[in-house]
Tab-separated table of C-alpha atoms in Angstrom:
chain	number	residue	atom	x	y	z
A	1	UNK	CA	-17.201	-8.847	8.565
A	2	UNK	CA	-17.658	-9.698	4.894
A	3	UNK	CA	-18.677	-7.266	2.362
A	4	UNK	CA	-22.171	-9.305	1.833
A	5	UNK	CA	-22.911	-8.948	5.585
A	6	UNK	CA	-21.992	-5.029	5.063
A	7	UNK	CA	-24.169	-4.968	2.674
A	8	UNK	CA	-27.460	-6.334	4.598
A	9	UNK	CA	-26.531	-3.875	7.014
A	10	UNK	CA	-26.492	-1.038	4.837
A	11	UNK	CA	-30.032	-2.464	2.690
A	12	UNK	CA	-31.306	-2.808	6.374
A	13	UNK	CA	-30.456	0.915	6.695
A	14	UNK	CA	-28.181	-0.822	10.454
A	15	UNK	CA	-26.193	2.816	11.292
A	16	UNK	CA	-23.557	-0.226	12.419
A	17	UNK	CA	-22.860	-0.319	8.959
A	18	UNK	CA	-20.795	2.801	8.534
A	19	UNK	CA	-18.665	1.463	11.521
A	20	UNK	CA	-18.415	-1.716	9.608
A	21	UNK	CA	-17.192	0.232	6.566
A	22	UNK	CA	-14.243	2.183	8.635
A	23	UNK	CA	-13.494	-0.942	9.862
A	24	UNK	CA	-13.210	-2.806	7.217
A	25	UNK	CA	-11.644	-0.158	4.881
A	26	UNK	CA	-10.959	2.968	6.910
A	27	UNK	CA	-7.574	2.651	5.813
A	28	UNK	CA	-7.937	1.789	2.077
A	29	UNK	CA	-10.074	4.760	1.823
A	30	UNK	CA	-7.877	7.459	3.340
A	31	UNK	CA	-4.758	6.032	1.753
A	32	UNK	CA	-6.483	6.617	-1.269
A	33	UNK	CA	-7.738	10.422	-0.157
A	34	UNK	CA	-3.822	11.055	1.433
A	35	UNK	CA	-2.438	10.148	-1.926
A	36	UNK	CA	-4.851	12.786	-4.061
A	37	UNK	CA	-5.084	15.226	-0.864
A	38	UNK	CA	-1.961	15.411	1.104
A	39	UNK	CA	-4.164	17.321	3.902
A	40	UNK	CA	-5.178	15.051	6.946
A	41	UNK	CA	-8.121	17.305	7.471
A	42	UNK	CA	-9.045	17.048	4.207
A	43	UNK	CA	-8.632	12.946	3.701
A	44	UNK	CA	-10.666	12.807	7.277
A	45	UNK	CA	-13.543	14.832	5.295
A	46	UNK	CA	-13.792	12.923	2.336
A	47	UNK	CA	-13.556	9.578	4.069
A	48	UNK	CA	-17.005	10.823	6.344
A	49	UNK	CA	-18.395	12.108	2.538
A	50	UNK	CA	-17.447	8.523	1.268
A	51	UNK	CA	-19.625	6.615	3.950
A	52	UNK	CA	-22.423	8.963	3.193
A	53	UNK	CA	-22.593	8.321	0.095
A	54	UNK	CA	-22.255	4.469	0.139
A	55	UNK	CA	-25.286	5.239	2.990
A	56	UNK	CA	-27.617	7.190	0.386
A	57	UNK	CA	-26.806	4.861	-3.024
A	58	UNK	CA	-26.000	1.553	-1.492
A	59	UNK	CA	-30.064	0.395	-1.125
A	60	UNK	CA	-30.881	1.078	-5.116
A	61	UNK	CA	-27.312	-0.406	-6.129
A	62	UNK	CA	-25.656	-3.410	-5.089
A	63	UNK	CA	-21.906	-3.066	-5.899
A	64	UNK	CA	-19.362	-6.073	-5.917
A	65	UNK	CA	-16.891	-5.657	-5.196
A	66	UNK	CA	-17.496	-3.020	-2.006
A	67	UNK	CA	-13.849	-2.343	-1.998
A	68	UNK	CA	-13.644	-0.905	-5.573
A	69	UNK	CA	-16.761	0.808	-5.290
A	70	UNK	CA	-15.699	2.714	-1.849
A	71	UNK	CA	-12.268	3.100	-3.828
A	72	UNK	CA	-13.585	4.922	-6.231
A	73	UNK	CA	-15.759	7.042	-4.379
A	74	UNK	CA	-13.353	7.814	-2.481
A	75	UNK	CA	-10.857	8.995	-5.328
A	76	UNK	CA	-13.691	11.072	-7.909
A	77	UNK	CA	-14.759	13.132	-3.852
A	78	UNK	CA	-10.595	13.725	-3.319
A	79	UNK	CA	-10.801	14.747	-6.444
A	80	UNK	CA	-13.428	17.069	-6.176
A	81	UNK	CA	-12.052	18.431	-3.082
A	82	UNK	CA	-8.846	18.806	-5.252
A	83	UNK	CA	-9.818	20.395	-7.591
A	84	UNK	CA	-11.679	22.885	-5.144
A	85	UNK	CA	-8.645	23.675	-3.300
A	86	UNK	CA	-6.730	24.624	-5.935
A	87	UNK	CA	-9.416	26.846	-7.597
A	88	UNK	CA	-9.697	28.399	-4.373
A	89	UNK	CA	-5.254	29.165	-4.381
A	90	UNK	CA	-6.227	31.033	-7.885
A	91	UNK	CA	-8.768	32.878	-6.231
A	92	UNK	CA	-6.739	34.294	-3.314
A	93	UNK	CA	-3.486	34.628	-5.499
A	94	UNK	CA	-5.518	36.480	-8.312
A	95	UNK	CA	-7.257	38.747	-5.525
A	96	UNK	CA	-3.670	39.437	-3.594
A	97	UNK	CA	-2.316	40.371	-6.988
A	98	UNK	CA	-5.171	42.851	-7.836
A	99	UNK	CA	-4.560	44.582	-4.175
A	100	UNK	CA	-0.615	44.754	-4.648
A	101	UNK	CA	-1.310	46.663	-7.824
């Protein structure tokens, strides 16, 4: 399926269009998520975020090319979720070292 017929679908508001997306770049996205991630669970999570958001911005915006735009959706929400995790290691080393003490 090309990216224009992905598209209509998604402008249509077609729920085949998020199984046209993993199709078509499923594995682009979580290579991209397993590179910033390293957690399957984790790239799994942020490859469902990445189709909702193409879902919820796709019909004001019309992005070409669809691969760089899922691309980089998909690597600022790994990110994110990167970011998150470690803040959250901080959290629960800082609190383990207070209760050592």
């Amino acid at each position: 399926m090309t990216d224009k017929q992905i598209l209509d679908l998604l402008l249509a508001r077609d729920e085949n269009a998020i199984d046209a997306l993993q199709l078509a770049y499923g594995k682009y996205c979580r290579y991209i998520a397993m590179r910033i991630l390293e957690e399957e669970q984790d790239a799994y999570e942020i490859i469902n975020d990445v189709w909702l958001c193409a879902w919820n911005s796709i019909p004001p915006q019309h992005p070409e090319p669809l691969k760089g735009y899922l691309g980089a959706l998909t690597r600022n929400l790994a990110i994110n979720r990167a970011t998150q995790n470690r803040a959250q290691k901080r959290t629960k080393l800082t609190n383990y070292n207070k209760s050592t003490k």
